[in-house]
């Protein structure tokens, strides 16, 4: 059985935006703050962008984990990199010259992440493994918080773990993640659990995140 303590990244998409500062205080034990940018084109929803990310940065020292659910994400790499996030993640389905884009993220001093929608195969990844710091396996179709986890993604995570064997690449999951499936996910090979509604709807997000982490023990 794989024993690792996963990193926990609350997605502030599920936070109460009328009191974002207080919400960030509730997740002060987080390892990363997951920041979902949606453009209304790549996904059928619009969330928030740079000004909100800057505000988040002003009230927390926890590194950001920027998930760009946008078309042509190359346009935004420089501005988000100025916030010195741990990762900037672009979508496989949104980028034509993927190797170049990943290299650009690294040149900006940021970890290069690649997200895959549920139906997107892992196929081409073997040629760009050395350009990757993180692979985000979407466990829902991106666009909304609070959706149901797609169980078939467990196989994809196992395949991804086998594919990245020997490379220092983190595997992250996003969508429908909670204490109910955290152990299965870690066993399958996940290093970073993103969770929005599960964490923010908890009366004690700190305790909830500790419980998620302990699932790797
Ligand atoms: C979905 C976003 C997620 C979302 C997850 O498109 O990328 O980060 O906030 O929310 P939950 O954990 O509620 O499924
Ligand atoms: Zn996300």
Short mmCIF file of C-alpha atoms and ligand atoms in Angstrom, two decimals:
data_model
loop_
_atom_site.label_atom_id
_atom_site.label_comp_id
_atom_site.label_asym_id
_atom_site.label_seq_id
_atom_site.Cartn_x
_atom_site.Cartn_y
_atom_site.Cartn_z
CA UNK A 1 0.00 0.00 0.00
CA UNK A 2 1.38 3.41 -0.95
CA UNK A 3 2.11 5.57 2.09
CA UNK A 4 2.34 9.27 1.47
CA UNK A 5 0.68 12.22 3.14
CA UNK A 6 -1.02 14.10 0.32
CA UNK A 7 -0.79 17.86 0.08
CA UNK A 8 -4.15 19.57 0.47
CA UNK A 9 -5.19 22.42 -1.80
CA UNK A 10 -8.57 24.00 -0.97
CA UNK A 11 -10.27 25.50 -4.00
CA UNK A 12 -11.54 28.94 -3.07
CA UNK A 13 -14.20 28.65 -5.76
CA UNK A 14 -16.35 27.28 -2.94
CA UNK A 15 -15.45 30.06 -0.47
CA UNK A 16 -17.89 32.78 0.56
CA UNK A 17 -16.62 35.70 -1.54
CA UNK A 18 -18.28 38.29 0.68
CA UNK A 19 -15.63 37.44 3.29
CA UNK A 20 -12.71 36.00 1.39
CA UNK A 21 -10.16 37.11 3.99
CA UNK A 22 -11.96 35.18 6.73
CA UNK A 23 -12.37 32.17 4.46
CA UNK A 24 -8.63 32.10 3.81
CA UNK A 25 -8.08 32.25 7.56
CA UNK A 26 -10.28 29.13 7.92
CA UNK A 27 -7.94 27.22 5.59
CA UNK A 28 -4.68 28.56 6.98
CA UNK A 29 -3.39 24.96 7.39
CA UNK A 30 -3.58 24.39 3.63
CA UNK A 31 -0.47 23.42 1.67
CA UNK A 32 -1.57 25.32 -1.45
CA UNK A 33 -4.47 27.61 -2.33
CA UNK A 34 -6.10 26.34 -5.52
CA UNK A 35 -7.17 29.27 -7.71
CA UNK A 36 -9.61 28.44 -10.52
CA UNK A 37 -9.64 30.85 -13.45
CA UNK A 38 -12.57 30.33 -15.87
CA UNK A 39 -13.14 32.34 -19.03
CA UNK A 40 -16.66 31.37 -20.12
CA UNK A 41 -15.23 29.87 -23.34
CA UNK A 42 -13.05 26.93 -22.41
CA UNK A 43 -15.54 26.14 -19.67
CA UNK A 44 -19.20 27.24 -19.53
CA UNK A 45 -18.63 29.48 -16.53
CA UNK A 46 -16.73 32.61 -15.49
CA UNK A 47 -15.02 32.80 -12.11
CA UNK A 48 -12.37 35.39 -11.26
CA UNK A 49 -8.96 36.47 -12.42
CA UNK A 50 -5.86 38.44 -11.61
CA UNK A 51 -7.25 41.19 -9.32
CA UNK A 52 -8.76 38.56 -7.03
CA UNK A 53 -5.53 36.51 -7.09
CA UNK A 54 -3.63 39.65 -6.06
CA UNK A 55 -6.05 40.20 -3.18
CA UNK A 56 -5.60 36.59 -2.04
CA UNK A 57 -1.83 37.05 -2.15
CA UNK A 58 -2.07 40.09 0.08
CA UNK A 59 -3.69 38.14 2.91
CA UNK A 60 -1.94 34.77 2.79
CA UNK A 61 1.59 33.41 2.49
CA UNK A 62 0.36 30.01 1.32
CA UNK A 63 1.54 29.49 -2.27
CA UNK A 64 -1.08 29.68 -5.00
CA UNK A 65 -1.86 26.80 -7.33
CA UNK A 66 -3.29 28.50 -10.41
CA UNK A 67 -5.62 26.37 -12.56
CA UNK A 68 -6.22 28.15 -15.87
CA UNK A 69 -9.47 26.90 -17.43
CA UNK A 70 -9.13 29.37 -20.29
CA UNK A 71 -8.48 29.37 -24.01
CA UNK A 72 -5.00 30.54 -25.01
CA UNK A 73 -3.66 30.49 -21.46
CA UNK A 74 -0.29 31.74 -22.79
CA UNK A 75 -1.77 35.26 -22.59
CA UNK A 76 -1.89 35.15 -18.81
CA UNK A 77 1.31 33.36 -17.82
CA UNK A 78 3.39 36.48 -17.17
CA UNK A 79 0.83 38.22 -14.98
CA UNK A 80 0.12 35.17 -12.84
CA UNK A 81 3.83 34.35 -12.56
CA UNK A 82 4.36 37.71 -10.87
CA UNK A 83 2.40 36.33 -7.92
CA UNK A 84 5.06 33.61 -7.58
CA UNK A 85 2.64 30.67 -7.45
CA UNK A 86 3.88 27.13 -6.84
CA UNK A 87 2.25 26.00 -10.08
CA UNK A 88 0.49 27.34 -13.11
CA UNK A 89 -1.59 24.62 -14.75
CA UNK A 90 -2.86 24.87 -18.31
CA UNK A 91 -5.27 22.52 -20.05
CA UNK A 92 -4.08 19.98 -22.62
CA UNK A 93 -7.23 20.73 -24.65
CA UNK A 94 -6.57 24.50 -24.73
CA UNK A 95 -2.97 24.63 -25.94
CA UNK A 96 -1.55 23.83 -29.38
CA UNK A 97 2.19 24.09 -28.68
CA UNK A 98 2.14 22.45 -25.33
CA UNK A 99 5.85 21.80 -24.85
CA UNK A 100 6.59 25.44 -25.56
CA UNK A 101 3.96 26.67 -23.13
CA UNK A 102 5.20 24.38 -20.35
CA UNK A 103 8.77 25.56 -20.94
CA UNK A 104 7.57 29.17 -20.73
CA UNK A 105 5.97 28.53 -17.34
CA UNK A 106 9.25 27.12 -16.03
CA UNK A 107 11.23 30.01 -17.50
CA UNK A 108 9.05 32.29 -15.40
CA UNK A 109 10.25 30.41 -12.31
CA UNK A 110 6.96 28.58 -11.72
CA UNK A 111 6.13 24.85 -11.61
CA UNK A 112 4.60 23.74 -14.92
CA UNK A 113 1.26 21.94 -14.60
CA UNK A 114 -0.87 20.22 -17.21
CA UNK A 115 -4.56 19.42 -16.68
CA UNK A 116 -6.49 16.74 -18.56
CA UNK A 117 -10.25 16.61 -18.90
CA UNK A 118 -11.77 13.22 -18.05
CA UNK A 119 -11.90 11.99 -21.65
CA UNK A 120 -8.42 13.20 -22.61
CA UNK A 121 -5.95 10.33 -23.00
CA UNK A 122 -2.49 10.30 -21.44
CA UNK A 123 -0.99 9.30 -24.77
CA UNK A 124 1.18 12.24 -25.83
CA UNK A 125 2.46 12.94 -22.35
CA UNK A 126 5.29 10.46 -22.52
CA UNK A 127 7.10 12.80 -24.92
CA UNK A 128 6.94 15.82 -22.63
CA UNK A 129 7.49 14.27 -19.20
CA UNK A 130 10.70 16.19 -18.62
CA UNK A 131 8.80 19.47 -19.10
CA UNK A 132 6.24 18.71 -16.41
CA UNK A 133 6.18 19.37 -12.67
CA UNK A 134 2.52 18.48 -12.16
CA UNK A 135 -0.23 16.56 -13.93
CA UNK A 136 -3.79 17.41 -12.94
CA UNK A 137 -6.22 14.58 -13.62
CA UNK A 138 -9.65 16.21 -13.69
CA UNK A 139 -12.08 13.97 -11.83
CA UNK A 140 -15.09 15.99 -13.07
CA UNK A 141 -15.66 18.01 -16.24
CA UNK A 142 -14.28 21.42 -15.31
CA UNK A 143 -16.46 24.48 -14.86
CA UNK A 144 -18.27 24.12 -11.55
CA UNK A 145 -17.67 23.22 -7.95
CA UNK A 146 -19.75 20.61 -6.16
CA UNK A 147 -19.90 18.01 -8.94
CA UNK A 148 -19.74 14.26 -8.49
CA UNK A 149 -16.40 12.45 -8.71
CA UNK A 150 -16.05 10.22 -11.82
CA UNK A 151 -14.87 6.80 -10.51
CA UNK A 152 -13.34 5.74 -13.86
CA UNK A 153 -10.62 8.32 -13.21
CA UNK A 154 -9.02 5.97 -10.67
CA UNK A 155 -7.71 3.85 -13.56
CA UNK A 156 -6.39 6.94 -15.27
CA UNK A 157 -4.54 7.97 -12.10
CA UNK A 158 -2.91 4.51 -11.89
CA UNK A 159 -1.90 4.73 -15.55
CA UNK A 160 -0.52 8.21 -14.97
CA UNK A 161 1.48 7.02 -11.95
CA UNK A 162 3.00 4.23 -14.06
CA UNK A 163 3.75 6.63 -16.91
CA UNK A 164 5.51 9.19 -14.68
CA UNK A 165 7.50 6.60 -12.74
CA UNK A 166 11.04 7.90 -12.20
CA UNK A 167 10.12 11.53 -12.92
CA UNK A 168 9.67 14.12 -10.13
CA UNK A 169 6.12 14.88 -11.26
CA UNK A 170 3.29 15.44 -8.79
CA UNK A 171 -0.11 13.99 -9.59
CA UNK A 172 -3.06 16.13 -8.58
CA UNK A 173 -6.81 15.51 -8.71
CA UNK A 174 -9.59 18.07 -8.81
CA UNK A 175 -13.36 17.59 -8.67
CA UNK A 176 -15.60 15.79 -6.21
CA UNK A 177 -12.71 15.05 -3.84
CA UNK A 178 -13.52 14.50 -0.15
CA UNK A 179 -12.62 12.30 2.82
CA UNK A 180 -14.88 9.67 1.20
CA UNK A 181 -12.47 9.04 -1.68
CA UNK A 182 -9.14 10.52 -0.46
CA UNK A 183 -7.68 7.16 0.54
CA UNK A 184 -8.53 5.51 -2.78
CA UNK A 185 -7.00 8.45 -4.60
CA UNK A 186 -3.77 8.37 -2.62
CA UNK A 187 -3.53 4.60 -3.05
CA UNK A 188 -3.97 5.06 -6.81
CA UNK A 189 -1.04 7.48 -6.89
CA UNK A 190 -2.21 11.01 -6.09
CA UNK A 191 0.12 13.50 -4.37
CA UNK A 192 -2.10 16.60 -4.18
CA UNK A 193 -5.82 16.63 -3.38
CA UNK A 194 -7.80 19.68 -4.48
CA UNK A 195 -11.17 20.07 -2.78
CA UNK A 196 -13.58 22.98 -2.78
CA UNK A 197 -17.07 22.25 -1.50
CA UNK A 198 -15.97 19.46 0.86
CA UNK A 199 -13.51 21.70 2.71
CA UNK A 200 -15.43 24.98 2.74
CA UNK A 201 -18.73 23.39 3.75
CA UNK A 202 -17.06 21.78 6.74
CA UNK A 203 -17.67 23.48 10.09
CA UNK A 204 -13.95 22.97 10.83
CA UNK A 205 -11.92 23.08 7.60
CA UNK A 206 -8.64 22.67 9.52
CA UNK A 207 -9.78 19.37 11.05
CA UNK A 208 -11.23 18.29 7.71
CA UNK A 209 -7.92 18.87 5.92
CA UNK A 210 -6.04 16.98 8.64
CA UNK A 211 -8.43 14.08 8.14
CA UNK A 212 -7.80 14.15 4.38
CA UNK A 213 -4.04 14.14 4.92
CA UNK A 214 -4.27 11.25 7.37
CA UNK A 215 -5.88 9.12 4.68
CA UNK A 216 -2.37 8.50 3.33
CA UNK A 217 -1.13 7.02 6.64
C1 LIG B 1 -13.85 22.66 -11.21
C2 LIG B 1 -12.69 23.33 -10.53
C3 LIG B 1 -12.44 22.82 -9.16
C4 LIG B 1 -13.58 23.02 -8.19
C5 LIG B 1 -13.63 21.77 -7.35
O1 LIG B 1 -13.86 22.96 -12.52
O2 LIG B 1 -11.50 23.18 -11.27
O3 LIG B 1 -11.23 23.27 -8.61
O4 LIG B 1 -13.46 24.15 -7.37
O5 LIG B 1 -14.75 21.82 -6.55
P1 LIG B 1 -15.29 20.57 -5.75
O6 LIG B 1 -14.16 20.11 -4.84
O7 LIG B 1 -16.45 21.13 -4.99
O8 LIG B 1 -15.66 19.52 -6.74
ZN1 LIG B 2 -9.53 23.57 -10.25
#
